[in-house]
Amino acid sequence: MDIFRFGWKYWKKYLPLDILVKLFSLIAILCDLLLPLLSAGIIDYVIAYDPSSPVDEGFIQFLFDGRLGAPASGELFLHLVLLFAGVFLVRIVLLYAKNVTFQWCGVSMECTLRAETYAKLLELDGETLSRYNVGELLTTMNRDTISFKELYSRMILNIFDSVIVIVLSVVTLTMLDWRLLFLPVAVAPFFTVALVRYLKQAKVLFKEIRESYSAINLTVQENIDAVRIVRSFAGEETEMHKFDRDNERVYALNKQEARLSAKYNSIFTLCQQVGYVGTVCVAFALVLSGSIALGALTAATTYVTKIISHIMQISRSFYMMQNQLVSGARLKKFLTEEGAIHDSRALRTAPQRPHFRFEDVSLTLGEKPVLKHITLDLPYGKKLGVMGGTGSGKSVLLKSLSRIYDVTAGDITLDGTDIREYSLEALRSEFAYVFQDVFLFSNTVDANIAFAHPDVPEEEVVRATQIAQADQFIGKLEAGYETVVGERGVGLSGGQKQRLSIARALIKGAPVLVLDDASSALDMATERRVLTSIKEHCPDSTLVIAAHRVSSVLDCDEIIYLRDGEIIERGTAEELIAKNGAFAAVYHLQTSDGQLDDSSYGRAEL
Ligand SMILES: Nc1ncnc2c1ncn2[C@@H]1O[C@H](COP(=O)(O)OP(=O)(O)OP(=O)(O)O)[C@@H](O)[C@H]1O
Ligand SMILES: [Mg+2]
């Protein structure tokens, strides 16, 4: 019921159109149900008219009182045929209008659901999102939105249509002769029991089928991302086996579903045939006994066929509904997901010259303490270097500044106010990040760089690439700034991608530039030029550099050295070298003869 209520939130805005669709449908059904009566009239009053025993055609008797022509005359036949064609035409037009309208409402709801799913994807923090795999998210975005909208646009309408047809056909049959209902009523309990069992089994199966598609999506997605890794490890065969296993599961489950449908469809068809043949026999006996006319026999069989086929339609609709409810449950779960990072509604404006401070900050991710008792002052303009072995907490520390992760103890303040009191938008406008794992969109070089400000003038883009030392290699690309880089920057070297992402961060023009291992793939001479150039062009900006290379942080106002999430050393490069601790050890390892050595820098921490 919860899932229906959840979907109703999206469907209710189409209610006026939905009512119109139901009205069209109702009139089209009335037209459809009138046709067998008109056919019966043509048989009884034109083709097989017997003046000695005129028959009663129930509520369309008025058509045969002579106004449309004398019985058995060509004139009555013509009028009845015209009436038949007219009713048929009205039905066709209404069905067209109904189909166009309900499909439009459905597609609109599907697009809204997809847009909200995408917006949620952008809103949720990384930790919450990591509970979903990519395959699952793609299935939710594509299959579930399509399937769930069908529940509202098509299934409920189908059930509505079927109920109306069944009720009206039963009423008409009762008016013709109540005994005609005998067999449909006798078969109904068997049908219902079979239907309930069918639906129960289908629900379980649909859930498994959906999961199997998610698994296949994940395998494909991962392999697209990691195609080079797979090839370099000659892992094609293993991956193919993995894919085959997932694919076979999809195959087996769909086969199971086909068997289930076939089994129950046979039972339903049996009920249908028993109901139909039995009713024809009853109707035949009634014609022979003179209780009903010959025309009524043909009408009655048509109505019984309709009743049975619509009962089948209801069973099919309930069956499909199981699938749609599984999709609805997935969508509801994702769209009502509460992120771990809560946005503040406070309208604090982001300061131009932000002053950040860490006060005894600790951060636990899952069960693991990742940052411990960090106290740090980061006034506007400070150049801070962050060093430490791999996994020591550098990236998490940098991300906690803009609340990509929220601290679990202590406070990070911005101009004296807890950063959680700023809206995420205001807070994040303070930063331009170059993340450790570079991501480029499959778009032109220019669009990638101008991501923060797509309308920025060309000269600004060129200037940013000059600072990032990227202008030369861009010039050598076949279409320069208009070269389309592949997904995630395929076609560029690691260092080229890093330089593009540095240029992208510079274009944002935020007061704090955060470089997380952003120059690790550059040779030392290029790295030096990039960093010197950044400092020259943005002399006032705050600069936070996390790195493994001492050369990246030597000029910083303060360097902190992390181990297991704790600051174990802090000071300027000279102070730390003099201290002869962990930083000095890395420094000596990366230099020879007191000179920084490009070839010997390592990631080791003593
Ligand atoms: N989302 C997460 N959930 C749980 N633990 C995490 C998460 N992200 C990072 N960690 C853990 O936090 C610790 C610090 O990670 P972090 O990425 O900050 O290291 P780092 O110093 O940047 O390392 P590197 O030099 O390799 O980039 C690691 O032990 C890591 O396993
Ligand atoms: Mg890192």
Tab-separated table of C-alpha atoms in Angstrom, residues 108-290:
chain	number	residue	atom	x	y	z
A	108	SER	CA	5.655	12.267	-18.309
A	109	MET	CA	5.587	10.402	-15.010
A	110	GLU	CA	8.495	8.222	-16.155
A	111	CYS	CA	10.587	11.279	-17.021
A	112	THR	CA	9.789	12.923	-13.682
A	113	LEU	CA	10.797	9.762	-11.832
A	114	ARG	CA	14.016	9.524	-13.842
A	115	ALA	CA	14.855	13.184	-13.240
A	116	GLU	CA	14.248	12.779	-9.498
A	117	THR	CA	16.383	9.655	-9.406
A	118	TYR	CA	19.184	11.529	-11.132
A	119	ALA	CA	18.799	14.542	-8.810
A	120	LYS	CA	18.970	12.176	-5.827
A	121	LEU	CA	22.099	10.657	-7.289
A	122	LEU	CA	23.713	14.083	-7.364
A	123	GLU	CA	22.437	14.969	-3.903
A	124	LEU	CA	23.498	11.866	-1.984
A	125	ASP	CA	26.911	11.705	-0.388
A	126	GLY	CA	29.501	9.156	-1.489
A	127	GLU	CA	29.160	7.011	1.611
A	128	THR	CA	25.402	6.500	1.147
A	129	LEU	CA	25.817	5.945	-2.590
A	130	SER	CA	28.500	3.341	-2.023
A	131	ARG	CA	25.743	1.077	-0.618
A	132	TYR	CA	24.321	0.856	-4.135
A	133	ASN	CA	26.193	-0.702	-6.987
A	134	VAL	CA	26.292	0.970	-10.375
A	135	GLY	CA	24.336	-1.836	-12.042
A	136	GLU	CA	21.543	-1.458	-9.523
A	137	LEU	CA	21.398	2.303	-10.020
A	138	LEU	CA	21.264	1.899	-13.792
A	139	THR	CA	18.442	-0.623	-13.453
A	140	THR	CA	16.546	1.753	-11.180
A	141	MET	CA	17.076	4.627	-13.576
A	142	ASN	CA	16.068	2.739	-16.710
A	143	ARG	CA	13.966	-0.345	-16.066
A	144	ASP	CA	12.270	0.621	-12.802
A	145	THR	CA	11.070	4.043	-13.926
A	146	ILE	CA	9.539	2.529	-17.074
A	147	SER	CA	8.002	-0.381	-15.267
A	148	PHE	CA	6.585	1.602	-12.336
A	149	LYS	CA	4.858	4.198	-14.501
A	150	GLU	CA	3.079	1.337	-16.339
A	151	LEU	CA	1.327	0.505	-13.085
A	152	TYR	CA	-0.433	3.857	-13.062
A	153	SER	CA	-0.800	4.563	-16.757
A	154	ARG	CA	-1.704	1.110	-18.118
A	155	MET	CA	-2.361	-1.503	-15.452
A	156	ILE	CA	-4.906	0.341	-13.341
A	157	LEU	CA	-6.647	1.384	-16.565
A	158	ASN	CA	-6.668	-2.206	-17.822
A	159	ILE	CA	-8.189	-3.418	-14.574
A	160	PHE	CA	-10.749	-0.600	-14.679
A	161	ASP	CA	-11.698	-1.550	-18.260
A	162	SER	CA	-11.971	-5.223	-17.423
A	163	VAL	CA	-14.115	-4.674	-14.329
A	164	ILE	CA	-16.513	-2.451	-16.332
A	165	VAL	CA	-16.727	-4.962	-19.198
A	166	ILE	CA	-17.316	-7.856	-16.809
A	167	VAL	CA	-19.999	-6.018	-14.794
A	168	LEU	CA	-21.859	-4.757	-17.882
A	169	SER	CA	-21.609	-8.124	-19.667
A	170	VAL	CA	-22.941	-9.910	-16.568
A	171	VAL	CA	-25.831	-7.407	-16.369
A	172	THR	CA	-26.624	-7.860	-20.080
A	173	LEU	CA	-26.443	-11.655	-19.830
A	174	THR	CA	-28.744	-11.581	-16.803
A	175	MET	CA	-31.216	-9.508	-18.831
A	176	LEU	CA	-31.022	-11.990	-21.699
A	177	ASP	CA	-31.375	-15.009	-19.365
A	178	TRP	CA	-29.740	-15.457	-15.969
A	179	ARG	CA	-29.088	-19.155	-16.652
A	180	LEU	CA	-26.407	-18.101	-19.153
A	181	LEU	CA	-24.238	-17.129	-16.158
A	182	PHE	CA	-24.301	-20.553	-14.625
A	183	LEU	CA	-20.953	-21.842	-15.955
A	184	PRO	CA	-18.871	-18.650	-15.631
A	185	VAL	CA	-19.928	-18.522	-11.952
A	186	ALA	CA	-19.119	-22.215	-11.424
A	187	VAL	CA	-15.621	-21.844	-12.900
A	188	ALA	CA	-14.752	-18.599	-11.025
A	189	PRO	CA	-13.568	-20.153	-7.665
A	190	PHE	CA	-11.070	-22.454	-9.454
A	191	PHE	CA	-9.816	-19.537	-11.450
A	192	THR	CA	-9.392	-17.356	-8.355
A	193	VAL	CA	-7.423	-19.978	-6.420
A	194	ALA	CA	-5.102	-20.508	-9.412
A	195	LEU	CA	-4.632	-16.763	-9.815
A	196	VAL	CA	-3.670	-16.204	-6.163
A	197	ARG	CA	-1.038	-18.968	-6.317
A	198	TYR	CA	0.286	-17.648	-9.610
A	199	LEU	CA	0.745	-14.116	-8.259
A	200	LYS	CA	2.503	-15.307	-5.115
A	201	GLN	CA	5.088	-17.259	-7.089
A	202	ALA	CA	5.461	-14.503	-9.690
A	203	LYS	CA	6.336	-11.864	-7.083
A	204	VAL	CA	9.307	-13.857	-5.771
A	205	LEU	CA	10.477	-14.611	-9.292
A	206	PHE	CA	10.255	-11.021	-10.500
A	207	LYS	CA	12.438	-9.868	-7.613
A	208	GLU	CA	15.088	-12.402	-8.563
A	209	ILE	CA	14.873	-11.475	-12.249
A	210	ARG	CA	15.377	-7.824	-11.423
A	211	GLU	CA	18.410	-8.608	-9.286
A	212	SER	CA	19.870	-10.755	-12.059
A	213	TYR	CA	19.620	-7.835	-14.490
A	214	SER	CA	21.325	-5.555	-11.952
A	215	ALA	CA	24.185	-8.025	-11.661
A	216	ILE	CA	24.635	-8.152	-15.418
A	217	ASN	CA	24.555	-4.350	-15.615
A	218	LEU	CA	27.266	-4.142	-12.971
A	219	THR	CA	29.529	-6.620	-14.747
A	220	VAL	CA	29.177	-4.783	-18.054
A	221	GLN	CA	29.678	-1.359	-16.470
A	222	GLU	CA	32.783	-2.485	-14.597
A	223	ASN	CA	34.293	-3.989	-17.696
A	224	ILE	CA	33.673	-0.892	-19.765
A	225	ASP	CA	35.468	1.116	-17.071
A	226	ALA	CA	38.252	-1.375	-16.665
A	227	VAL	CA	38.701	-2.633	-20.189
A	228	ARG	CA	42.403	-1.852	-20.195
A	229	ILE	CA	42.995	-3.593	-16.879
A	230	VAL	CA	41.129	-6.669	-18.093
A	231	ARG	CA	43.213	-6.758	-21.276
A	232	SER	CA	46.530	-6.132	-19.549
A	233	PHE	CA	45.878	-8.984	-17.138
A	234	ALA	CA	44.658	-11.133	-20.020
A	235	GLY	CA	41.504	-11.453	-17.958
A	236	GLU	CA	39.083	-11.622	-20.861
A	237	GLU	CA	38.326	-15.284	-20.277
A	238	THR	CA	37.663	-14.866	-16.561
A	239	GLU	CA	35.467	-11.854	-17.199
A	240	MET	CA	33.648	-13.694	-19.972
A	241	HIS	CA	32.965	-16.554	-17.547
A	242	LYS	CA	31.670	-14.084	-15.003
A	243	PHE	CA	29.430	-12.523	-17.599
A	244	ASP	CA	28.271	-15.958	-18.798
A	245	ARG	CA	27.363	-16.892	-15.249
A	246	ASP	CA	25.266	-13.729	-14.833
A	247	ASN	CA	23.759	-14.152	-18.273
A	248	GLU	CA	22.880	-17.773	-17.577
A	249	ARG	CA	21.153	-16.736	-14.385
A	250	VAL	CA	19.037	-14.252	-16.346
A	251	TYR	CA	18.304	-17.024	-18.856
A	252	ALA	CA	17.405	-19.588	-16.179
A	253	LEU	CA	15.148	-17.197	-14.302
A	254	ASN	CA	13.379	-16.070	-17.463
A	255	LYS	CA	12.926	-19.714	-18.452
A	256	GLN	CA	11.439	-20.365	-15.028
A	257	GLU	CA	9.147	-17.392	-15.533
A	258	ALA	CA	8.088	-18.677	-18.941
A	259	ARG	CA	7.319	-22.100	-17.439
A	260	LEU	CA	5.312	-20.542	-14.632
A	261	SER	CA	3.299	-18.383	-17.050
A	262	ALA	CA	2.750	-21.312	-19.407
A	263	LYS	CA	1.549	-23.585	-16.602
A	264	TYR	CA	-0.923	-21.120	-15.205
A	265	ASN	CA	-2.005	-19.875	-18.621
A	266	SER	CA	-2.975	-23.476	-19.433
A	267	ILE	CA	-5.082	-23.625	-16.278
A	268	PHE	CA	-6.680	-20.277	-17.110
A	269	THR	CA	-7.343	-21.342	-20.696
A	270	LEU	CA	-8.965	-24.546	-19.432
A	271	CYS	CA	-11.273	-22.516	-17.183
A	272	GLN	CA	-11.960	-20.220	-20.125
A	273	GLN	CA	-12.842	-23.064	-22.483
A	274	VAL	CA	-15.023	-24.878	-19.946
A	275	GLY	CA	-16.856	-21.598	-19.288
A	276	TYR	CA	-17.243	-20.828	-22.949
A	277	VAL	CA	-18.255	-24.231	-24.300
A	278	GLY	CA	-20.552	-24.810	-21.331
A	279	THR	CA	-22.306	-21.485	-21.865
A	280	VAL	CA	-22.740	-22.171	-25.565
A	281	CYS	CA	-24.392	-25.493	-24.635
A	282	VAL	CA	-26.658	-23.786	-22.099
A	283	ALA	CA	-27.536	-21.065	-24.652
A	284	PHE	CA	-28.259	-23.699	-27.282
A	285	ALA	CA	-30.602	-25.529	-24.925
A	286	LEU	CA	-32.354	-22.229	-24.124
A	287	VAL	CA	-32.837	-21.468	-27.860
A	288	LEU	CA	-34.269	-24.958	-28.411
A	289	SER	CA	-36.633	-24.537	-25.491
A	290	GLY	CA	-37.712	-21.159	-26.925
